Amino acid sequence: MRPVPYPAPHPLAPVLAIDGLVKHYGPVKAVDGVGFSIAAGAITGLLGGNGAGKTTLIAMILGLVAPTAGTIRVAGLDIAETPSRVRAMMNFSSPYVDLPHRLTVAENLSVFARLYGVAEPRRQVAEVAESLDLAGLLRRPLGKLSAGQRTRVALAKALINRPRLLLLDEPTASLDPDTADWVRRYLLDYQRESGAAILLASHNMAEVERLCADVVMLRAGRVVDHDTPAGLLARYGRDDLEAVFLDIARGRERET
Amino acid sequence: MSGALGRIGALALRHWYLLRSSWPRLVDLVYWPAVQMATWGFITLSLTPTSGDAMRGVATLLGAAILWDVLLRAQLGTTMSFLEEMYSRNLGHLLASPLRPVEMMLALGFVGLLRTLVGMVPTSLLAIWFFGYSVYDMGLALAAFFAVLVAMGWAISFFIAGLIMRVGLGAEALAWGLVFAIAPLSAVFYPVAVLPEFLHPVAYALPSAHVFEGMRALLLTGTFDMRHLVMGALLDLVYLGLGIAAFLGFHGAARRNGRLLQMGE
């Protein structure tokens, strides 16, 4: 009997398409009817206060949390139907998970290259390490690195399979301004070079304004606005995204 | 190597990297089985110092001690490999990767088997050196007993790992204690007949009891009772099925209630 082939990713489908996504924990509506999509080569910001549902939303995209209702498609494939296949096309970095500290940088990256089915793991580890300025740290255990170096290793792990969809939760949190700036420039270069779609959850409004083509605003598990940074600033009559964020977080109506 | 085998190999590789980087972990694998074997060896010698059956007593008790440790180490080795992912907060990375839950179980089981071998082979050689007793004298039966006990250890550890995923590290104590709860019923150092009669069906519902009954028959009478082996293997299939179903069920429940977001707590 011939094995049933996986459905092929659809070339014209958005890289990420979320429709009617709901997550209820008993009476608590963590995510309540969220829907948006991200095209290839776009960076979309995900903004919202604490408890707005950002982490739950990202966890559902990753398959770590089962939705109560709704669909998540990556390159046209439903993650509920072919989870392993879909996960191979994406990757993530989050402050809520860590990599084994006793393993060296090279060992960590090598393990994840193999988990993601990278064709030439050694070469890919060397390339990613080189691009993230980690080549000199490959033999060092992760636990011996500084916070900034560990963030770069986490980013290297997130890029090890050259994902079509990259999910980043607070990628520059706890970094000094210089390192954070370096990471932002790297992400922009990577997105331009690879054409990957990136969903970026952040509390750093300047970062979102600089990196993101559009912004999804979440409050109490719902999308309360979705526009380009310039569009949001114009409609709310504000000079920066932080003021827009505060307007939305505090439930103030937009001006037009 | 790609596909499922590649992913299973990747997770096994991660644990090999961990073990080779930590000599306390490696020593721990050998230390407790060796202490257990030495203790039971000396107890046996002290109980039967002049008897002509001394060596037979050493054989049954030491054989039982070593085989009991196979079950214990297979369960602990598999569960500990899972717990290492919890301790290092790496479980989210693994479960968000293409690795499937069944592949994770296979990888953890394989690592558990390796950890068991790393602990038990040196211990069995020490038993030859200290007490002149070779567990390898059981021949092919040893391989069969070993396989039944390892499979039972896997089944228990899949259940415990799933439960930890579902309720968190609060269930960690089960990793260390659950297998000891079945030790009295497994009739490790005494025949099942010693147990109260109403417990006999319970004991014979455990693959381990069949292994130890079979081992005693082999060492004391020189006969290999195939019925015990077949029953142990059949029961293993049931236990493995239940263990895998429990792991998958708990994993699904943890995804539904968001427990995988609170790893390590």
Short mmCIF file of N, CA, C and O in Angstrom, two decimals, chain B residues 20-117:
data_model
loop_
_atom_site.label_atom_id
_atom_site.label_comp_id
_atom_site.label_asym_id
_atom_site.label_seq_id
_atom_site.Cartn_x
_atom_site.Cartn_y
_atom_site.Cartn_z
N ARG B 20 26.54 12.71 28.74
CA ARG B 20 28.00 12.76 28.61
C ARG B 20 28.57 14.06 29.19
O ARG B 20 29.76 14.15 29.46
N SER B 21 27.69 15.06 29.39
CA SER B 21 28.17 16.32 29.95
C SER B 21 28.10 16.33 31.47
O SER B 21 28.52 17.28 32.11
N SER B 22 27.56 15.26 32.07
CA SER B 22 27.30 15.29 33.51
C SER B 22 27.71 13.97 34.15
O SER B 22 26.95 13.00 34.16
N TRP B 23 28.92 13.94 34.70
CA TRP B 23 29.37 12.68 35.31
C TRP B 23 28.53 12.29 36.53
O TRP B 23 28.33 11.10 36.78
N PRO B 24 27.98 13.23 37.33
CA PRO B 24 27.11 12.78 38.43
C PRO B 24 25.90 11.97 37.92
O PRO B 24 25.48 11.01 38.55
N ARG B 25 25.36 12.37 36.77
CA ARG B 25 24.23 11.61 36.22
C ARG B 25 24.68 10.20 35.82
O ARG B 25 23.95 9.23 36.04
N LEU B 26 25.86 10.09 35.23
CA LEU B 26 26.36 8.77 34.82
C LEU B 26 26.64 7.89 36.03
O LEU B 26 26.27 6.71 36.05
N VAL B 27 27.28 8.48 37.05
CA VAL B 27 27.59 7.70 38.26
C VAL B 27 26.30 7.24 38.92
O VAL B 27 26.18 6.09 39.37
N ASP B 28 25.29 8.13 38.93
CA ASP B 28 24.02 7.79 39.57
C ASP B 28 23.37 6.57 38.92
O ASP B 28 22.69 5.79 39.58
N LEU B 29 23.60 6.42 37.61
CA LEU B 29 23.00 5.28 36.91
C LEU B 29 23.55 3.95 37.40
O LEU B 29 22.85 2.94 37.40
N VAL B 30 24.81 3.95 37.84
CA VAL B 30 25.46 2.70 38.26
C VAL B 30 25.41 2.54 39.78
O VAL B 30 25.29 1.42 40.30
N TYR B 31 25.48 3.67 40.49
CA TYR B 31 25.66 3.65 41.94
C TYR B 31 24.56 2.86 42.67
O TYR B 31 24.84 1.92 43.41
N TRP B 32 23.29 3.24 42.43
CA TRP B 32 22.20 2.61 43.19
C TRP B 32 22.01 1.14 42.85
O TRP B 32 21.86 0.31 43.77
N PRO B 33 22.05 0.74 41.58
CA PRO B 33 21.96 -0.70 41.30
C PRO B 33 23.10 -1.48 41.96
O PRO B 33 22.90 -2.59 42.47
N ALA B 34 24.30 -0.90 41.96
CA ALA B 34 25.45 -1.61 42.56
C ALA B 34 25.27 -1.74 44.07
O ALA B 34 25.55 -2.81 44.65
N VAL B 35 24.79 -0.67 44.72
CA VAL B 35 24.56 -0.73 46.17
C VAL B 35 23.50 -1.77 46.49
O VAL B 35 23.62 -2.57 47.43
N GLN B 36 22.43 -1.75 45.70
CA GLN B 36 21.33 -2.71 45.90
C GLN B 36 21.84 -4.14 45.77
O GLN B 36 21.54 -5.01 46.59
N MET B 37 22.63 -4.38 44.73
CA MET B 37 23.15 -5.72 44.48
C MET B 37 24.07 -6.16 45.62
O MET B 37 23.96 -7.28 46.14
N ALA B 38 24.94 -5.26 46.07
CA ALA B 38 25.88 -5.62 47.14
C ALA B 38 25.12 -5.91 48.43
O ALA B 38 25.42 -6.88 49.14
N THR B 39 24.12 -5.09 48.74
CA THR B 39 23.35 -5.29 49.96
C THR B 39 22.68 -6.66 49.97
O THR B 39 22.79 -7.42 50.94
N TRP B 40 21.99 -6.99 48.88
CA TRP B 40 21.29 -8.28 48.82
C TRP B 40 22.27 -9.44 48.76
O TRP B 40 22.00 -10.51 49.34
N GLY B 41 23.39 -9.24 48.18
CA GLY B 41 24.40 -10.30 48.14
C GLY B 41 24.89 -10.64 49.54
O GLY B 41 24.94 -11.81 49.93
N PHE B 42 25.22 -9.61 50.32
CA PHE B 42 25.73 -9.85 51.68
C PHE B 42 24.63 -10.38 52.60
O PHE B 42 24.89 -11.22 53.47
N ILE B 43 23.40 -9.87 52.44
CA ILE B 43 22.29 -10.40 53.24
C ILE B 43 22.15 -11.89 52.99
O ILE B 43 22.01 -12.69 53.93
N THR B 44 22.20 -12.29 51.75
CA THR B 44 22.04 -13.70 51.41
C THR B 44 23.16 -14.54 52.02
O THR B 44 22.91 -15.61 52.60
N LEU B 45 24.38 -14.02 51.93
CA LEU B 45 25.51 -14.77 52.50
C LEU B 45 25.36 -14.91 54.01
O LEU B 45 25.67 -15.95 54.59
N SER B 46 24.86 -13.85 54.67
CA SER B 46 24.73 -13.90 56.13
C SER B 46 23.63 -14.86 56.55
O SER B 46 23.68 -15.45 57.62
N LEU B 47 22.59 -15.01 55.73
CA LEU B 47 21.48 -15.90 56.08
C LEU B 47 21.83 -17.36 55.85
O LEU B 47 21.29 -18.24 56.52
N THR B 48 22.69 -17.62 54.90
CA THR B 48 23.00 -19.01 54.56
C THR B 48 24.52 -19.24 54.51
O THR B 48 25.06 -19.66 53.49
N PRO B 49 25.19 -18.98 55.66
CA PRO B 49 26.65 -19.03 55.60
C PRO B 49 27.23 -20.43 55.44
O PRO B 49 28.30 -20.60 54.89
N THR B 50 26.51 -21.44 55.96
CA THR B 50 27.12 -22.77 55.93
C THR B 50 26.32 -23.76 55.10
O THR B 50 26.75 -24.88 54.92
N SER B 51 25.19 -23.33 54.65
CA SER B 51 24.34 -24.26 53.93
C SER B 51 24.92 -24.63 52.58
O SER B 51 25.55 -23.82 51.92
N GLY B 52 24.64 -25.87 52.19
CA GLY B 52 25.05 -26.27 50.86
C GLY B 52 24.27 -25.56 49.78
O GLY B 52 24.66 -25.53 48.62
N ASP B 53 23.10 -24.99 50.18
CA ASP B 53 22.27 -24.30 49.21
C ASP B 53 22.61 -22.81 49.14
O ASP B 53 21.87 -22.03 48.54
N ALA B 54 23.76 -22.46 49.78
CA ALA B 54 24.08 -21.03 49.86
C ALA B 54 24.13 -20.40 48.47
O ALA B 54 23.54 -19.34 48.23
N MET B 55 24.79 -21.07 47.54
CA MET B 55 24.94 -20.46 46.22
C MET B 55 23.60 -20.35 45.50
O MET B 55 23.35 -19.41 44.77
N ARG B 56 22.71 -21.33 45.77
CA ARG B 56 21.40 -21.25 45.15
C ARG B 56 20.61 -20.06 45.71
O ARG B 56 19.91 -19.37 45.01
N GLY B 57 20.77 -19.87 47.03
CA GLY B 57 20.12 -18.71 47.66
C GLY B 57 20.66 -17.41 47.10
O GLY B 57 19.91 -16.49 46.80
N VAL B 58 21.98 -17.36 46.95
CA VAL B 58 22.60 -16.17 46.36
C VAL B 58 22.03 -15.95 44.96
O VAL B 58 21.68 -14.84 44.58
N ALA B 59 21.89 -17.04 44.23
CA ALA B 59 21.43 -16.91 42.85
C ALA B 59 20.02 -16.34 42.79
O ALA B 59 19.75 -15.42 42.03
N THR B 60 19.11 -16.90 43.60
CA THR B 60 17.72 -16.42 43.51
C THR B 60 17.60 -14.99 44.03
O THR B 60 16.94 -14.16 43.40
N LEU B 61 18.24 -14.70 45.15
CA LEU B 61 18.09 -13.35 45.70
C LEU B 61 18.82 -12.31 44.86
O LEU B 61 18.29 -11.24 44.59
N LEU B 62 20.02 -12.64 44.44
CA LEU B 62 20.75 -11.68 43.60
C LEU B 62 20.10 -11.54 42.23
O LEU B 62 20.00 -10.43 41.69
N GLY B 63 19.64 -12.65 41.69
CA GLY B 63 18.93 -12.58 40.41
C GLY B 63 17.70 -11.70 40.54
O GLY B 63 17.42 -10.86 39.68
N ALA B 64 16.96 -11.89 41.65
CA ALA B 64 15.76 -11.08 41.88
C ALA B 64 16.13 -9.61 42.05
O ALA B 64 15.46 -8.72 41.49
N ALA B 65 17.20 -9.36 42.83
CA ALA B 65 17.61 -7.96 43.06
C ALA B 65 17.99 -7.29 41.75
O ALA B 65 17.61 -6.14 41.48
N ILE B 66 18.72 -8.01 40.91
CA ILE B 66 19.17 -7.42 39.64
C ILE B 66 17.98 -7.20 38.69
O ILE B 66 17.84 -6.15 38.08
N LEU B 67 17.09 -8.21 38.62
CA LEU B 67 15.95 -8.05 37.72
C LEU B 67 14.97 -6.98 38.24
O LEU B 67 14.36 -6.26 37.44
N TRP B 68 14.83 -6.88 39.54
CA TRP B 68 13.98 -5.82 40.09
C TRP B 68 14.54 -4.45 39.68
O TRP B 68 13.79 -3.54 39.32
N ASP B 69 15.84 -4.34 39.73
CA ASP B 69 16.45 -3.07 39.33
C ASP B 69 16.27 -2.79 37.83
O ASP B 69 16.26 -1.64 37.42
N VAL B 70 16.13 -3.85 37.04
CA VAL B 70 15.85 -3.63 35.61
C VAL B 70 14.51 -2.91 35.46
O VAL B 70 14.41 -1.91 34.75
N LEU B 71 13.49 -3.40 36.18
CA LEU B 71 12.18 -2.75 36.12
C LEU B 71 12.26 -1.32 36.65
O LEU B 71 11.78 -0.37 36.02
N LEU B 72 12.90 -1.19 37.81
CA LEU B 72 12.99 0.13 38.44
C LEU B 72 13.75 1.12 37.56
O LEU B 72 13.30 2.26 37.36
N ARG B 73 14.89 0.69 37.01
CA ARG B 73 15.73 1.61 36.21
C ARG B 73 15.07 1.92 34.86
O ARG B 73 15.22 3.03 34.35
N ALA B 74 14.37 0.94 34.29
CA ALA B 74 13.68 1.22 33.02
C ALA B 74 12.61 2.28 33.24
O ALA B 74 12.46 3.20 32.44
N GLN B 75 11.87 2.13 34.36
CA GLN B 75 10.82 3.13 34.64
C GLN B 75 11.44 4.47 34.98
O GLN B 75 11.06 5.51 34.42
N LEU B 76 12.41 4.46 35.89
CA LEU B 76 13.03 5.72 36.31
C LEU B 76 13.77 6.39 35.15
O LEU B 76 13.70 7.60 34.98
N GLY B 77 14.48 5.58 34.37
CA GLY B 77 15.26 6.13 33.26
C GLY B 77 14.37 6.83 32.25
O GLY B 77 14.70 7.92 31.76
N THR B 78 13.22 6.24 31.96
CA THR B 78 12.30 6.84 31.00
C THR B 78 11.63 8.08 31.60
O THR B 78 11.57 9.13 30.96
N THR B 79 11.16 7.95 32.84
CA THR B 79 10.49 9.09 33.47
C THR B 79 11.47 10.24 33.70
O THR B 79 11.12 11.41 33.51
N MET B 80 12.69 9.90 34.12
CA MET B 80 13.67 10.96 34.39
C MET B 80 14.02 11.73 33.11
O MET B 80 14.22 12.94 33.14
N SER B 81 14.06 11.02 32.00
CA SER B 81 14.35 11.70 30.73
C SER B 81 13.25 12.72 30.43
O SER B 81 13.51 13.82 29.93
N PHE B 82 12.01 12.35 30.75
CA PHE B 82 10.91 13.30 30.56
C PHE B 82 11.04 14.46 31.55
O PHE B 82 10.86 15.63 31.20
N LEU B 83 11.35 14.12 32.81
CA LEU B 83 11.47 15.17 33.83
C LEU B 83 12.60 16.15 33.50
O LEU B 83 12.51 17.34 33.81
N GLU B 84 13.66 15.66 32.87
CA GLU B 84 14.75 16.57 32.47
C GLU B 84 14.22 17.67 31.56
O GLU B 84 14.68 18.81 31.62
N GLU B 85 13.25 17.31 30.71
CA GLU B 85 12.66 18.33 29.81
C GLU B 85 11.84 19.33 30.61
O GLU B 85 11.80 20.52 30.27
N MET B 86 11.17 18.85 31.65
CA MET B 86 10.39 19.76 32.49
C MET B 86 11.33 20.68 33.27
O MET B 86 11.12 21.90 33.33
N TYR B 87 12.38 20.09 33.87
CA TYR B 87 13.30 20.88 34.69
C TYR B 87 13.97 21.98 33.84
O TYR B 87 14.20 23.09 34.32
N SER B 88 14.30 21.64 32.59
CA SER B 88 15.02 22.62 31.76
C SER B 88 14.06 23.53 30.99
O SER B 88 14.51 24.34 30.19
N ARG B 89 12.77 23.39 31.21
CA ARG B 89 11.73 24.20 30.54
C ARG B 89 11.83 24.08 29.03
O ARG B 89 11.59 25.03 28.30
N ASN B 90 12.19 22.89 28.58
CA ASN B 90 12.39 22.64 27.16
C ASN B 90 11.19 21.95 26.51
O ASN B 90 11.14 21.82 25.29
N LEU B 91 10.23 21.53 27.34
CA LEU B 91 9.13 20.72 26.81
C LEU B 91 8.34 21.48 25.75
O LEU B 91 7.90 20.90 24.75
N GLY B 92 8.16 22.78 25.94
CA GLY B 92 7.43 23.59 24.97
C GLY B 92 8.11 23.59 23.61
O GLY B 92 7.45 23.50 22.58
N HIS B 93 9.45 23.68 23.62
CA HIS B 93 10.18 23.62 22.36
C HIS B 93 9.94 22.30 21.66
O HIS B 93 9.75 22.26 20.44
N LEU B 94 9.95 21.21 22.43
CA LEU B 94 9.78 19.89 21.82
C LEU B 94 8.37 19.69 21.29
O LEU B 94 8.17 19.22 20.18
N LEU B 95 7.37 20.09 22.09
CA LEU B 95 5.99 19.84 21.69
C LEU B 95 5.54 20.79 20.59
O LEU B 95 4.54 20.51 19.93
N ALA B 96 6.25 21.90 20.39
CA ALA B 96 5.92 22.80 19.28
C ALA B 96 6.74 22.46 18.03
O ALA B 96 6.59 23.11 17.01
N SER B 97 7.58 21.46 18.13
CA SER B 97 8.38 21.02 16.98
C SER B 97 7.59 19.93 16.24
O SER B 97 6.54 19.49 16.71
N PRO B 98 8.08 19.46 15.11
CA PRO B 98 7.35 18.39 14.40
C PRO B 98 7.30 17.05 15.15
O PRO B 98 6.62 16.13 14.71
N LEU B 99 8.02 16.94 16.25
CA LEU B 99 8.02 15.70 17.02
C LEU B 99 6.60 15.35 17.48
O LEU B 99 5.93 16.16 18.12
N ARG B 100 6.15 14.15 17.15
CA ARG B 100 4.81 13.71 17.57
C ARG B 100 4.89 13.09 18.97
O ARG B 100 5.93 12.56 19.36
N PRO B 101 3.76 13.14 19.73
CA PRO B 101 3.78 12.55 21.08
C PRO B 101 4.24 11.09 21.09
O PRO B 101 4.99 10.68 21.97
N VAL B 102 3.79 10.31 20.11
CA VAL B 102 4.21 8.90 20.07
C VAL B 102 5.71 8.79 19.84
O VAL B 102 6.39 7.94 20.43
N GLU B 103 6.24 9.69 19.00
CA GLU B 103 7.68 9.69 18.75
C GLU B 103 8.44 10.07 20.02
O GLU B 103 9.52 9.54 20.31
N MET B 104 7.86 11.01 20.78
CA MET B 104 8.49 11.38 22.04
C MET B 104 8.55 10.18 22.98
O MET B 104 9.58 9.91 23.61
N MET B 105 7.45 9.42 23.05
CA MET B 105 7.44 8.23 23.91
C MET B 105 8.50 7.23 23.47
O MET B 105 9.21 6.65 24.30
N LEU B 106 8.59 7.01 22.15
CA LEU B 106 9.58 6.05 21.65
C LEU B 106 11.00 6.50 21.99
O LEU B 106 11.84 5.69 22.41
N ALA B 107 11.25 7.79 21.83
CA ALA B 107 12.59 8.31 22.12
C ALA B 107 12.90 8.18 23.61
O ALA B 107 14.00 7.74 23.99
N LEU B 108 11.93 8.55 24.45
CA LEU B 108 12.16 8.47 25.90
C LEU B 108 12.34 7.01 26.32
O LEU B 108 13.18 6.70 27.18
N GLY B 109 11.56 6.12 25.72
CA GLY B 109 11.70 4.70 26.03
C GLY B 109 13.08 4.17 25.63
O GLY B 109 13.71 3.41 26.38
N PHE B 110 13.54 4.60 24.48
CA PHE B 110 14.87 4.18 24.02
C PHE B 110 15.95 4.69 24.97
O PHE B 110 16.87 3.94 25.36
N VAL B 111 15.83 5.95 25.38
CA VAL B 111 16.80 6.52 26.33
C VAL B 111 16.71 5.77 27.66
O VAL B 111 17.74 5.46 28.29
N GLY B 112 15.48 5.45 28.08
CA GLY B 112 15.30 4.68 29.32
C GLY B 112 15.98 3.33 29.24
O GLY B 112 16.62 2.88 30.20
N LEU B 113 15.89 2.69 28.08
CA LEU B 113 16.55 1.40 27.88
C LEU B 113 18.07 1.55 27.97
O LEU B 113 18.75 0.75 28.64
N LEU B 114 18.60 2.59 27.34
CA LEU B 114 20.05 2.81 27.40
C LEU B 114 20.51 3.07 28.83
O LEU B 114 21.54 2.55 29.28
N ARG B 115 19.73 3.89 29.54
CA ARG B 115 20.10 4.19 30.93
C ARG B 115 20.07 2.92 31.77
O ARG B 115 20.90 2.73 32.67
N THR B 116 19.10 2.04 31.49
CA THR B 116 19.02 0.77 32.22
C THR B 116 20.25 -0.08 31.95
O THR B 116 20.86 -0.64 32.87
N LEU B 117 20.63 -0.16 30.68
CA LEU B 117 21.80 -0.97 30.32
C LEU B 117 23.08 -0.41 30.95
O LEU B 117 23.92 -1.16 31.45
#
